[in-house]
């Protein structure tokens, strides 16, 4: 069971994976602001961050990054449908020429 840990009380805890690259040119202004706030929180509270002090910002940032990822995935899916249709058209035209 990757990503799942059973505690002694047998409750399931989902482990989060690392987030994507946080470079500013890759994200929206909204997500960049959350990234900046989280980094400031980590810098301002170097020990509290280990006990969850910045978790609220981390969850907000993760949610924002997920929304971006899903939107990007949908755009890529739509683009792939267009490309497949274009390829089908070209193949039909090519077979009609023969």
Short mmCIF file of C-alpha atoms in Angstrom, two decimals:
data_model
loop_
_atom_site.label_atom_id
_atom_site.label_comp_id
_atom_site.label_asym_id
_atom_site.label_seq_id
_atom_site.Cartn_x
_atom_site.Cartn_y
_atom_site.Cartn_z
CA UNK A 1 0.00 0.00 0.00
CA UNK A 2 2.09 2.89 -1.20
CA UNK A 3 1.14 6.27 0.26
CA UNK A 4 -0.84 4.73 3.15
CA UNK A 5 0.36 4.18 6.71
CA UNK A 6 -1.52 2.17 9.34
CA UNK A 7 -1.05 3.54 12.85
CA UNK A 8 -1.38 1.49 16.02
CA UNK A 9 -5.07 2.41 16.20
CA UNK A 10 -5.38 1.16 12.59
CA UNK A 11 -6.58 4.48 11.26
CA UNK A 12 -5.49 5.24 7.74
CA UNK A 13 -3.29 8.25 7.12
CA UNK A 14 -2.71 9.34 3.53
CA UNK A 15 0.81 10.60 2.94
CA UNK A 16 1.07 13.52 0.57
CA UNK A 17 3.55 13.43 -2.28
CA UNK A 18 5.88 16.25 -3.17
CA UNK A 19 4.33 19.07 -5.11
CA UNK A 20 5.36 20.19 -8.57
CA UNK A 21 8.09 22.68 -9.40
CA UNK A 22 7.23 25.99 -7.69
CA UNK A 23 8.95 28.26 -10.22
CA UNK A 24 6.90 31.43 -10.66
CA UNK A 25 6.71 31.24 -14.46
CA UNK A 26 4.83 27.93 -14.21
CA UNK A 27 1.90 29.11 -12.10
CA UNK A 28 -0.92 31.63 -11.91
CA UNK A 29 -0.73 34.78 -9.80
CA UNK A 30 -3.08 33.20 -7.26
CA UNK A 31 -0.87 30.14 -6.79
CA UNK A 32 2.31 32.22 -6.83
CA UNK A 33 0.94 34.31 -3.96
CA UNK A 34 0.18 31.16 -1.93
CA UNK A 35 3.64 29.78 -2.71
CA UNK A 36 5.23 33.04 -1.54
CA UNK A 37 3.16 33.06 1.68
CA UNK A 38 4.07 29.45 2.43
CA UNK A 39 7.77 30.12 1.85
CA UNK A 40 7.57 33.17 4.14
CA UNK A 41 5.85 31.07 6.80
CA UNK A 42 8.60 28.45 6.59
CA UNK A 43 11.29 31.14 6.80
CA UNK A 44 9.61 32.98 9.68
CA UNK A 45 8.86 29.82 11.67
CA UNK A 46 11.75 27.41 11.08
CA UNK A 47 10.75 25.05 13.91
CA UNK A 48 6.99 25.48 14.06
CA UNK A 49 6.73 24.39 10.41
CA UNK A 50 7.64 20.88 11.57
CA UNK A 51 4.60 20.70 13.86
CA UNK A 52 2.09 21.90 11.29
CA UNK A 53 2.16 25.66 11.82
CA UNK A 54 2.15 26.34 8.06
CA UNK A 55 -0.13 23.44 7.06
CA UNK A 56 -3.12 25.65 6.27
CA UNK A 57 -1.11 27.55 3.65
CA UNK A 58 0.34 24.29 2.36
CA UNK A 59 -3.16 22.82 1.86
CA UNK A 60 -4.34 25.98 0.07
CA UNK A 61 -1.30 25.93 -2.19
CA UNK A 62 -1.73 22.23 -2.95
CA UNK A 63 -5.40 22.80 -3.83
CA UNK A 64 -4.45 25.67 -6.15
CA UNK A 65 -1.74 23.61 -7.86
CA UNK A 66 -4.20 20.75 -8.32
CA UNK A 67 -6.75 23.08 -9.93
CA UNK A 68 -4.06 24.31 -12.32
CA UNK A 69 -3.00 20.76 -13.13
CA UNK A 70 -6.56 19.61 -13.84
CA UNK A 71 -7.23 22.64 -16.06
CA UNK A 72 -3.96 22.02 -17.95
CA UNK A 73 -4.88 18.35 -18.36
CA UNK A 74 -8.29 19.28 -19.78
CA UNK A 75 -6.72 21.77 -22.23
CA UNK A 76 -4.23 19.13 -23.37
CA UNK A 77 -7.03 16.59 -23.80
CA UNK A 78 -9.01 19.01 -25.97
CA UNK A 79 -5.90 19.80 -28.01
CA UNK A 80 -5.20 16.09 -28.52
CA UNK A 81 -8.76 15.54 -29.79
CA UNK A 82 -8.26 18.35 -32.32
CA UNK A 83 -4.93 16.90 -33.44
CA UNK A 84 -6.40 13.41 -33.83
CA UNK A 85 -9.27 14.78 -35.91
CA UNK A 86 -6.83 16.71 -38.10
CA UNK A 87 -4.76 13.56 -38.60
CA UNK A 88 -7.87 11.54 -39.52
CA UNK A 89 -8.85 14.21 -42.07
CA UNK A 90 -5.39 14.16 -43.61
CA UNK A 91 -5.40 10.37 -43.81
CA UNK A 92 -8.84 10.37 -45.46
CA UNK A 93 -7.68 12.96 -47.99
CA UNK A 94 -4.55 10.95 -48.66
CA UNK A 95 -6.50 7.73 -49.29
CA UNK A 96 -8.91 9.59 -51.59
CA UNK A 97 -6.01 10.78 -53.76
CA UNK A 98 -4.87 7.24 -54.54
#
